Each structure stands twice: as C-alpha cells, then as structure tokens.
PDB file of C-alpha atoms and ligand atoms in Angstrom:
ATOM      1  CA  MET A 166      93.739  81.334  99.062  1.00 82.00           C
ATOM      2  CA  PHE A 167      92.869  84.770  97.503  1.00 78.00           C
ATOM      3  CA  LEU A 168      92.027  85.738 100.886  1.00 82.00           C
ATOM      4  CA  GLN A 169      95.324  85.033 102.215  1.00 86.00           C
ATOM      5  CA  GLU A 170      97.385  86.232  98.557  1.00 83.00           C
ATOM      6  CA  PHE A 171      95.549  89.467  98.428  1.00 80.00           C
ATOM      7  CA  VAL A 172      97.023  89.746 102.189  1.00 83.00           C
ATOM      8  CA  ARG A 173     100.500  89.015 100.826  1.00 84.00           C
ATOM      9  CA  ALA A 174     100.713  91.553  96.945  1.00 86.00           C
ATOM     10  CA  PRO A 175      97.287  92.821  97.417  1.00 84.00           C
ATOM     11  CA  LEU A 176      98.026  95.269  94.242  1.00 81.00           C
ATOM     12  CA  ARG A 177      98.658  92.602  92.294  1.00 82.00           C
ATOM     13  CA  THR A 178      95.629  89.597  93.856  1.00 79.00           C
ATOM     14  CA  ALA A 179      93.032  92.719  93.188  1.00 79.00           C
ATOM     15  CA  SER A 180      91.227  90.656  95.046  1.00 81.00           C
ATOM     16  CA  VAL A 181      89.794  89.156  97.662  1.00 79.00           C
ATOM     17  CA  MET A 182      87.938  85.993  95.933  1.00 87.00           C
ATOM     18  CA  PRO A 183      87.265  85.118  92.567  1.00 92.00           C
ATOM     19  CA  SER A 184      85.300  86.332  89.896  1.00 94.00           C
ATOM     20  CA  SER A 185      81.675  84.945  89.781  1.00 97.00           C
ATOM     21  CA  ARG A 186      80.257  82.242  87.566  1.00 97.00           C
ATOM     22  CA  ALA A 187      77.801  85.511  86.479  1.00 97.00           C
ATOM     23  CA  LEU A 188      80.930  87.037  85.279  1.00 97.00           C
ATOM     24  CA  ALA A 189      82.705  84.274  84.224  1.00 98.00           C
ATOM     25  CA  ALA A 190      79.741  83.473  81.970  1.00 97.00           C
ATOM     26  CA  ARG A 191      79.756  87.664  80.515  1.00 96.00           C
ATOM     27  CA  MET A 192      83.550  86.618  80.400  1.00 97.00           C
ATOM     28  CA  ILE A 193      83.753  83.693  77.482  1.00 96.00           C
ATOM     29  CA  GLU A 194      80.646  85.346  75.303  1.00 93.00           C
ATOM     30  CA  PRO A 195      83.082  85.916  72.148  1.00 89.00           C
ATOM     31  CA  LEU A 196      84.094  82.691  72.639  1.00 87.00           C
ATOM     32  CA  GLN A 197      80.807  81.788  72.420  1.00 75.00           C
ATOM     33  CA  ARG A 198      80.246  84.419  69.616  1.00 70.00           C
ATOM     34  CA  SER A 199      83.367  83.139  67.218  1.00 63.00           C
ATOM     35  CA  ALA A 200      82.603  79.283  67.830  1.00 53.00           C
ATOM     36  CA  ARG A 201      79.385  79.433  65.867  1.00 50.00           C
ATOM     37  CA  ASP A 202      81.480  79.722  63.044  1.00 56.00           C
ATOM     38  CA  ALA A 203      85.017  78.104  63.921  1.00 59.00           C
ATOM     39  CA  GLN A 204      85.780  75.240  62.214  1.00 66.00           C
ATOM     40  CA  ASP A 205      89.155  75.141  64.001  1.00 81.00           C
ATOM     41  CA  PRO A 206      90.168  74.949  67.994  1.00 90.00           C
ATOM     42  CA  PRO A 207      90.288  78.597  69.039  1.00 94.00           C
ATOM     43  CA  VAL A 208      93.245  80.149  70.639  1.00 95.00           C
ATOM     44  CA  VAL A 209      92.516  81.708  73.516  1.00 97.00           C
ATOM     45  CA  VAL A 210      95.015  82.979  75.959  1.00 98.00           C
ATOM     46  CA  GLU A 211      94.211  83.627  79.540  1.00 98.00           C
ATOM     47  CA  LEU A 212      96.647  86.800  81.511  1.00 98.00           C
ATOM     48  CA  GLY A 213      95.561  85.733  84.642  1.00 97.00           C
ATOM     49  CA  PRO A 214      93.769  82.993  85.845  1.00 97.00           C
ATOM     50  CA  GLY A 215      94.905  83.435  89.056  1.00 96.00           C
ATOM     51  CA  THR A 216      92.157  79.942  90.711  1.00 95.00           C
ATOM     52  CA  GLY A 217      90.269  79.844  87.772  1.00 97.00           C
ATOM     53  CA  SER A 218      87.211  81.383  87.524  1.00 97.00           C
ATOM     54  CA  PHE A 219      87.190  82.373  84.040  1.00 98.00           C
ATOM     55  CA  THR A 220      89.150  79.043  83.151  1.00 98.00           C
ATOM     56  CA  ALA A 221      86.765  76.478  83.578  1.00 98.00           C
ATOM     57  CA  ALA A 222      83.370  78.775  81.772  1.00 97.00           C
ATOM     58  CA  LEU A 223      86.281  78.236  78.803  1.00 97.00           C
ATOM     59  CA  HIS A 224      86.827  75.103  79.214  1.00 96.00           C
ATOM     60  CA  ASP A 225      83.055  73.865  79.949  1.00 95.00           C
ATOM     61  CA  ALA A 226      81.851  75.473  76.835  1.00 93.00           C
ATOM     62  CA  ARG A 227      84.556  74.871  74.692  1.00 92.00           C
ATOM     63  CA  PRO A 228      86.343  71.838  75.483  1.00 92.00           C
ATOM     64  CA  ASP A 229      88.900  72.116  72.662  1.00 91.00           C
ATOM     65  CA  ILE A 230      90.111  75.238  72.440  1.00 94.00           C
ATOM     66  CA  CYS A 231      93.938  75.521  72.283  1.00 95.00           C
ATOM     67  CA  TYR A 232      94.934  77.591  75.767  1.00 97.00           C
ATOM     68  CA  LEU A 233      97.399  79.863  77.105  1.00 98.00           C
ATOM     69  CA  GLY A 234      97.471  80.755  80.580  1.00 98.00           C
ATOM     70  CA  ILE A 235      99.463  82.942  82.091  1.00 98.00           C
ATOM     71  CA  GLU A 236      99.958  83.585  85.548  1.00 97.00           C
ATOM     72  CA  LEU A 237     102.333  85.416  87.721  1.00 96.00           C
ATOM     73  CA  ASN A 238     101.443  84.156  90.973  1.00 95.00           C
ATOM     74  CA  ASP A 239     102.682  81.040  91.624  1.00 95.00           C
ATOM     75  CA  THR A 240     100.369  79.835  94.646  1.00 95.00           C
ATOM     76  CA  MET A 241      97.683  80.503  92.574  1.00 95.00           C
ATOM     77  CA  ALA A 242      99.128  79.101  89.324  1.00 96.00           C
ATOM     78  CA  ASP A 243     101.053  76.005  91.181  1.00 96.00           C
ATOM     79  CA  HIS A 244      96.375  75.104  91.852  1.00 95.00           C
ATOM     80  CA  LEU A 245      95.597  76.204  88.139  1.00 96.00           C
ATOM     81  CA  ALA A 246      98.240  73.428  87.482  1.00 96.00           C
ATOM     82  CA  THR A 247      96.386  71.040  90.175  1.00 97.00           C
ATOM     83  CA  ARG A 248      92.658  72.303  89.264  1.00 97.00           C
ATOM     84  CA  PHE A 249      92.938  71.717  85.669  1.00 97.00           C
ATOM     85  CA  PRO A 250      95.385  68.544  85.111  1.00 95.00           C
ATOM     86  CA  GLY A 251      98.115  69.090  81.423  1.00 93.00           C
ATOM     87  CA  ILE A 252      96.397  72.722  81.127  1.00 96.00           C
ATOM     88  CA  ASP A 253      99.102  75.007  79.169  1.00 98.00           C
ATOM     89  CA  LEU A 254      99.861  77.595  82.158  1.00 98.00           C
ATOM     90  CA  VAL A 255     102.793  80.160  81.544  1.00 98.00           C
ATOM     91  CA  HIS A 256     103.883  80.783  85.656  1.00 97.00           C
ATOM     92  CA  GLY A 257     104.896  84.299  85.377  1.00 97.00           C
ATOM     93  CA  PRO A 258     104.238  88.036  83.822  1.00 97.00           C
ATOM     94  CA  ALA A 259     101.509  89.166  81.617  1.00 97.00           C
ATOM     95  CA  SER A 260     104.381  90.548  79.253  1.00 96.00           C
ATOM     96  CA  SER A 261     106.366  87.487  78.686  1.00 97.00           C
ATOM     97  CA  LEU A 262     102.933  86.565  75.861  1.00 97.00           C
ATOM     98  CA  SER A 263     104.199  87.428  72.597  1.00 97.00           C
ATOM     99  CA  ARG A 264     107.574  84.626  74.134  1.00 97.00           C
ATOM    100  CA  ALA A 265     105.391  82.669  74.737  1.00 97.00           C
ATOM    101  CA  LEU A 266     102.317  82.002  71.765  1.00 97.00           C
ATOM    102  CA  ALA A 267     105.471  82.606  69.886  1.00 96.00           C
ATOM    103  CA  ASP A 268     107.509  79.788  71.507  1.00 97.00           C
ATOM    104  CA  ARG A 269     103.749  77.196  70.462  1.00 96.00           C
ATOM    105  CA  GLY A 270     104.476  78.891  67.332  1.00 95.00           C
ATOM    106  CA  LEU A 271     101.364  80.386  67.745  1.00 93.00           C
ATOM    107  CA  VAL A 272      99.911  82.825  65.484  1.00 88.00           C
ATOM    108  CA  GLY A 273      97.324  85.051  65.885  1.00 90.00           C
ATOM    109  CA  ALA A 274      94.929  83.960  69.107  1.00 95.00           C
ATOM    110  CA  ASP A 275      91.383  84.029  68.689  1.00 95.00           C
ATOM    111  CA  LEU A 276      90.283  85.803  72.619  1.00 96.00           C
ATOM    112  CA  VAL A 277      92.532  87.184  75.394  1.00 98.00           C
ATOM    113  CA  VAL A 278      90.947  87.140  77.990  1.00 98.00           C
ATOM    114  CA  SER A 279      92.413  89.181  81.224  1.00 97.00           C
ATOM    115  CA  GLY A 280      91.503  88.530  84.519  1.00 93.00           C
ATOM    116  CA  LEU A 281      94.723  91.019  85.083  1.00 95.00           C
ATOM    117  CA  PRO A 282      94.531  94.240  87.352  1.00 91.00           C
ATOM    118  CA  TRP A 283      94.474  97.368  86.925  1.00 85.00           C
ATOM    119  CA  GLN A 284      98.714  98.226  88.804  1.00 85.00           C
ATOM    120  CA  ALA A 285      99.045  96.316  85.333  1.00 88.00           C
ATOM    121  CA  PHE A 286      98.017  97.731  82.789  1.00 88.00           C
ATOM    122  CA  ALA A 287      99.834 101.375  84.920  1.00 88.00           C
ATOM    123  CA  GLY A 288     102.516 103.581  82.947  1.00 90.00           C
ATOM    124  CA  SER A 289     104.456 102.482  80.183  1.00 91.00           C
ATOM    125  CA  ALA A 290     104.398  98.988  81.342  1.00 92.00           C
ATOM    126  CA  GLY A 291     100.348  98.448  80.536  1.00 92.00           C
ATOM    127  CA  THR A 292     101.078 100.648  77.388  1.00 94.00           C
ATOM    128  CA  ASP A 293     102.882  98.484  75.957  1.00 95.00           C
ATOM    129  CA  LEU A 294     100.660  95.872  76.951  1.00 96.00           C
ATOM    130  CA  VAL A 295      97.406  96.251  75.090  1.00 96.00           C
ATOM    131  CA  ALA A 296      99.904  97.222  72.374  1.00 96.00           C
ATOM    132  CA  ASP A 297     101.032  93.473  73.139  1.00 96.00           C
ATOM    133  CA  ILE A 298      97.715  91.917  73.383  1.00 97.00           C
ATOM    134  CA  ALA A 299      96.084  93.290  70.096  1.00 97.00           C
ATOM    135  CA  SER A 300      99.295  92.831  67.730  1.00 96.00           C
ATOM    136  CA  ASN A 301      98.788  89.242  68.787  1.00 96.00           C
ATOM    137  CA  LEU A 302      95.010  88.599  67.984  1.00 96.00           C
ATOM    138  CA  ALA A 303      94.192  87.427  64.925  1.00 94.00           C
ATOM    139  CA  PRO A 304      92.255  90.100  63.274  1.00 94.00           C
ATOM    140  CA  SER A 305      88.999  88.996  63.617  1.00 93.00           C
ATOM    141  CA  GLY A 306      90.000  88.434  67.678  1.00 94.00           C
ATOM    142  CA  ALA A 307      89.265  89.829  70.432  1.00 96.00           C
ATOM    143  CA  TYR A 308      90.051  91.408  73.606  1.00 97.00           C
ATOM    144  CA  ILE A 309      88.206  90.819  76.733  1.00 97.00           C
ATOM    145  CA  GLN A 310      88.901  92.524  80.209  1.00 96.00           C
ATOM    146  CA  PHE A 311      86.783  93.596  83.561  1.00 94.00           C
ATOM    147  CA  THR A 312      87.835  95.854  86.042  1.00 91.00           C
ATOM    148  CA  TYR A 313      85.505  95.893  89.241  1.00 90.00           C
ATOM    149  CA  SER A 314      82.763  98.743  88.175  1.00 88.00           C
ATOM    150  CA  TRP A 315      84.057 101.606  91.869  1.00 84.00           C
ATOM    151  CA  SER A 316      86.912 102.100  89.374  1.00 82.00           C
ATOM    152  CA  ARG A 317      85.890 102.266  86.106  1.00 83.00           C
ATOM    153  CA  TRP A 318      85.843 106.462  86.594  1.00 84.00           C
ATOM    154  CA  ALA A 319      89.226 106.491  88.998  1.00 86.00           C
ATOM    155  CA  PRO A 320      92.746 108.415  86.592  1.00 87.00           C
ATOM    156  CA  PRO A 321      93.470 104.280  86.547  1.00 84.00           C
ATOM    157  CA  GLY A 322      90.338 103.051  84.981  1.00 84.00           C
ATOM    158  CA  ARG A 323      89.882 105.886  82.333  1.00 89.00           C
ATOM    159  CA  ARG A 324      93.573 104.584  81.030  1.00 90.00           C
ATOM    160  CA  GLN A 325      92.505 101.602  80.335  1.00 89.00           C
ATOM    161  CA  HIS A 326      89.599 102.684  78.476  1.00 91.00           C
ATOM    162  CA  ARG A 327      91.272 105.614  76.917  1.00 93.00           C
ATOM    163  CA  GLU A 328      94.666 102.904  75.453  1.00 94.00           C
ATOM    164  CA  LEU A 329      91.021 100.472  74.658  1.00 96.00           C
ATOM    165  CA  GLN A 330      90.207 103.081  72.345  1.00 96.00           C
ATOM    166  CA  ARG A 331      94.418 103.450  71.364  1.00 96.00           C
ATOM    167  CA  PHE A 332      94.619 100.024  69.842  1.00 97.00           C
ATOM    168  CA  PHE A 333      91.424  98.700  68.896  1.00 97.00           C
ATOM    169  CA  GLY A 334      88.556  99.944  66.227  1.00 97.00           C
ATOM    170  CA  TYR A 335      86.067  98.408  67.914  1.00 97.00           C
ATOM    171  CA  VAL A 336      85.205  98.809  71.418  1.00 97.00           C
ATOM    172  CA  GLU A 337      81.961  97.738  72.708  1.00 93.00           C
ATOM    173  CA  LEU A 338      80.052 100.386  75.223  1.00 84.00           C
ATOM    174  CA  PRO A 339      80.817  98.101  78.831  1.00 87.00           C
ATOM    175  CA  THR A 340      78.232  96.419  81.042  1.00 87.00           C
ATOM    176  CA  THR A 341      77.662  96.065  84.276  1.00 94.00           C
ATOM    177  CA  VAL A 342      77.548  92.906  85.918  1.00 97.00           C
ATOM    178  CA  TRP A 343      75.731  93.242  88.896  1.00 96.00           C
ATOM    179  CA  GLY A 344      75.964  89.121  90.179  1.00 95.00           C
ATOM    180  CA  ASN A 345      79.771  89.878  91.209  1.00 95.00           C
ATOM    181  CA  LEU A 346      81.268  90.981  94.153  1.00 93.00           C
ATOM    182  CA  PRO A 347      82.073  93.562  93.815  1.00 92.00           C
ATOM    183  CA  PRO A 348      79.978  94.448  91.280  1.00 95.00           C
ATOM    184  CA  ALA A 349      82.247  94.338  88.154  1.00 95.00           C
ATOM    185  CA  VAL A 350      82.258  96.155  84.611  1.00 94.00           C
ATOM    186  CA  VAL A 351      83.594  94.578  81.682  1.00 96.00           C
ATOM    187  CA  TYR A 352      85.187  95.912  77.962  1.00 95.00           C
ATOM    188  CA  THR A 353      84.961  93.499  74.584  1.00 96.00           C
ATOM    189  CA  ALA A 354      87.776  95.076  72.319  1.00 97.00           C
ATOM    190  CA  THR A 355      87.807  94.321  69.077  1.00 96.00           C
ATOM    191  CA  GLU A 356      89.999  95.358  65.476  1.00 97.00           C
ATOM    192  CA  PRO A 357      93.351  95.495  66.540  1.00 97.00           C
ATOM    193  CA  ARG A 358      96.098  97.440  64.967  1.00 93.00           C
ATOM    194  CA  TRP A 359      99.271  98.199  65.456  1.00 77.00           C
ATOM    195  CA  VAL A 360      99.997 101.762  66.283  1.00 76.00           C
ATOM    196  CA  ASP A 361     103.436 102.207  66.993  1.00 74.00           C
ATOM    197  CA  VAL A 362     104.756 103.327  70.635  1.00 73.00           C
ATOM    198  CA  PRO A 363     107.064 105.493  70.878  1.00 63.00           C
ATOM    199  CA  GLU A 364     108.878 106.372  74.304  1.00 60.00           C
ATOM    200  CA  SER A 365     108.526 109.209  75.223  1.00 52.00           C
ATOM    201  CA  ASN A 366     104.581 108.257  74.604  1.00 51.00           C
ATOM    202  CA  THR A 367     103.567 106.240  77.253  1.00 46.00           C
ATOM    203  CA  ARG A 368     103.035 107.792  80.566  1.00 44.00           C
TER     204      ARG A 368
HETATM  205  C1  SAM B 942      92.094  89.275  90.176  1.00 74.19           C
HETATM  206  S1  SAM B 942      92.495  87.969  90.081  1.00 74.19           S
HETATM  207  C2  SAM B 942      91.307  87.634  89.014  1.00 74.19           C
HETATM  208  C3  SAM B 942      91.755  86.265  89.077  1.00 74.19           C
HETATM  209  C4  SAM B 942      91.679  84.889  88.345  1.00 74.19           C
HETATM  210  N1  SAM B 942      91.281  86.034  87.095  1.00 74.19           N
HETATM  211  C5  SAM B 942      89.375  85.055  88.791  1.00 74.19           C
HETATM  212  O1  SAM B 942      89.259  86.472  87.629  1.00 74.19           O
HETATM  213  O2  SAM B 942      88.546  84.957  89.633  1.00 74.19           O
HETATM  214  C6  SAM B 942      94.505  88.703  89.803  1.00 74.19           C
HETATM  215  C7  SAM B 942      95.137  87.883  88.738  1.00 74.19           C
HETATM  216  O3  SAM B 942      95.744  88.492  88.084  1.00 74.19           O
HETATM  217  C8  SAM B 942      97.548  87.877  88.219  1.00 74.19           C
HETATM  218  N2  SAM B 942      98.338  88.935  87.813  1.00 74.19           N
HETATM  219  C9  SAM B 942      98.123  89.964  87.940  1.00 74.19           C
HETATM  220  N3  SAM B 942      99.811  90.215  87.898  1.00 74.19           N
HETATM  221  C10 SAM B 942      99.796  89.438  86.846  1.00 74.19           C
HETATM  222  C11 SAM B 942     100.795  89.968  85.756  1.00 74.19           C
HETATM  223  N4  SAM B 942     101.388  91.315  85.118  1.00 74.19           N
HETATM  224  N5  SAM B 942     100.915  89.464  85.117  1.00 74.19           N
HETATM  225  C12 SAM B 942     100.321  87.228  84.790  1.00 74.19           C
HETATM  226  N6  SAM B 942      99.574  87.398  85.767  1.00 74.19           N
HETATM  227  C13 SAM B 942      99.149  88.794  86.458  1.00 74.19           C
HETATM  228  C14 SAM B 942      97.529  87.217  90.249  1.00 74.19           C
HETATM  229  O4  SAM B 942      97.470  86.772  90.298  1.00 74.19           O
HETATM  230  C15 SAM B 942      96.516  86.914  90.036  1.00 74.19           C
HETATM  231  O5  SAM B 942      95.379  85.912  90.035  1.00 74.19           O
END
C-alpha cells in the first residue's frame, strides 16, 4: 500500500514502506516516561499514522490511552480503521488538530507523535502547524517527530529544527535510529510555548 500511495503522492507519503519497530519504539518513549507518574489515561494525538506502525506501538504500550489519529490519505485511513476497530480517526489534514481536540472536549494533549513528511511543515502553513501543536499540548506534554537522516542537514530539515526551537523551550538533541530504512533522526520537544506568529514572519 505504501508503494502504491507513494507513486500516487510521493511528497505527501514520503516513504515506500512503513516505519520499523525500532523507530516505533523510539517514537513512543515519552509515553513510557510519562506513564510512570500518570494516573489518568494520557491523551495522545498521532499525525500521519499511515498504516499504523506507531499506532500499534502506542496501544501496546498503553492500552488505555485516549487516542486521536489524523490522517490525510483516505486509503491509509480506511486501512487503519480496519486494523484498529473503534479507533478515533479524523480523515483530514494535520491542520484540523485544534478543531478535532475542541470537538472532543479535550484540552492539552500529553503527547503528539508525528509521522508527517517535511512537506507538511513547509512555508507558513508549516509554521502554523508547529504553533498549533505547541499550543495544544499540556505544559508537561511532549511532541515527537522524525525525519529521514539524509534530510536532516538539508534546508527543510534545518528549518524544521529551527521551528521546534522557536515554539518549544527544550528540544532534545536528535538521535539516529539506524534500524529503520532509511535511517531516521528523532526530535523530542518539550516545554511548549505560545508565540505570536505575525503573517510577515512565517517564511
Ligand atoms: C512517512 S508516512 C509515515 C506513516 C507512519 N507514521 C509510519 O511511520 O509508518 C507520512 C504519513 O503522513 C500522512 N500525511 C501527509 N501529509 C499529511 C497532512 N498534512 N495531514 C495528515 N496526514 C498527512 C501520509 O498520508 C502518510 O500516511
């Protein structure tokens, strides 16, 4: 399915295969850290879940999570709904995050996991998206995102890192997950902050 969707929309799909278990394990680490002291089921949002590599790891690690997935690709979203019956899934763009949380009466996600490609973070829409993610996290929440290691030093990768530093007080030094094809770097951002984004300052 990945290969087929990649041929149809390469920039949006960004990969010819789902992420590995090694990358999924790294992506859900903040959930395991917060699970130690959390009493209520954590609110977890997944952006771009695709066919569910991270979704499976999240539910295996913490079956009681209050989960919300947002997936743009209808074919992948249908597959995900079949693989995880009863899952709360929005078929739409990541920019519907605030509305989707508000519609469910959810305030302050504990974790936002992103499998979105760099294209979703391009231009002013990308800046708005990172601002939205930060403003929808609980003060103690975390945002985790990966990018492929070859793109880390390319302008879109560097821009993504800068945006994280702008909207979060702390961005952990990225670590490389070699057990993924291609290898991936993972960014974990905490201490979300509200930053006013003037339109002229979003390029
Ligand atoms: C690189 S794949 C990652 C899929 C899965 N998380 C994994 O790691 O195997 C990127 C996913 O993001 C989805 N996507 C791309 N742009 C999106 C957007 N603006 N909003 C929501 N989902 C998007 C794609 O359809 C695809 O499922």
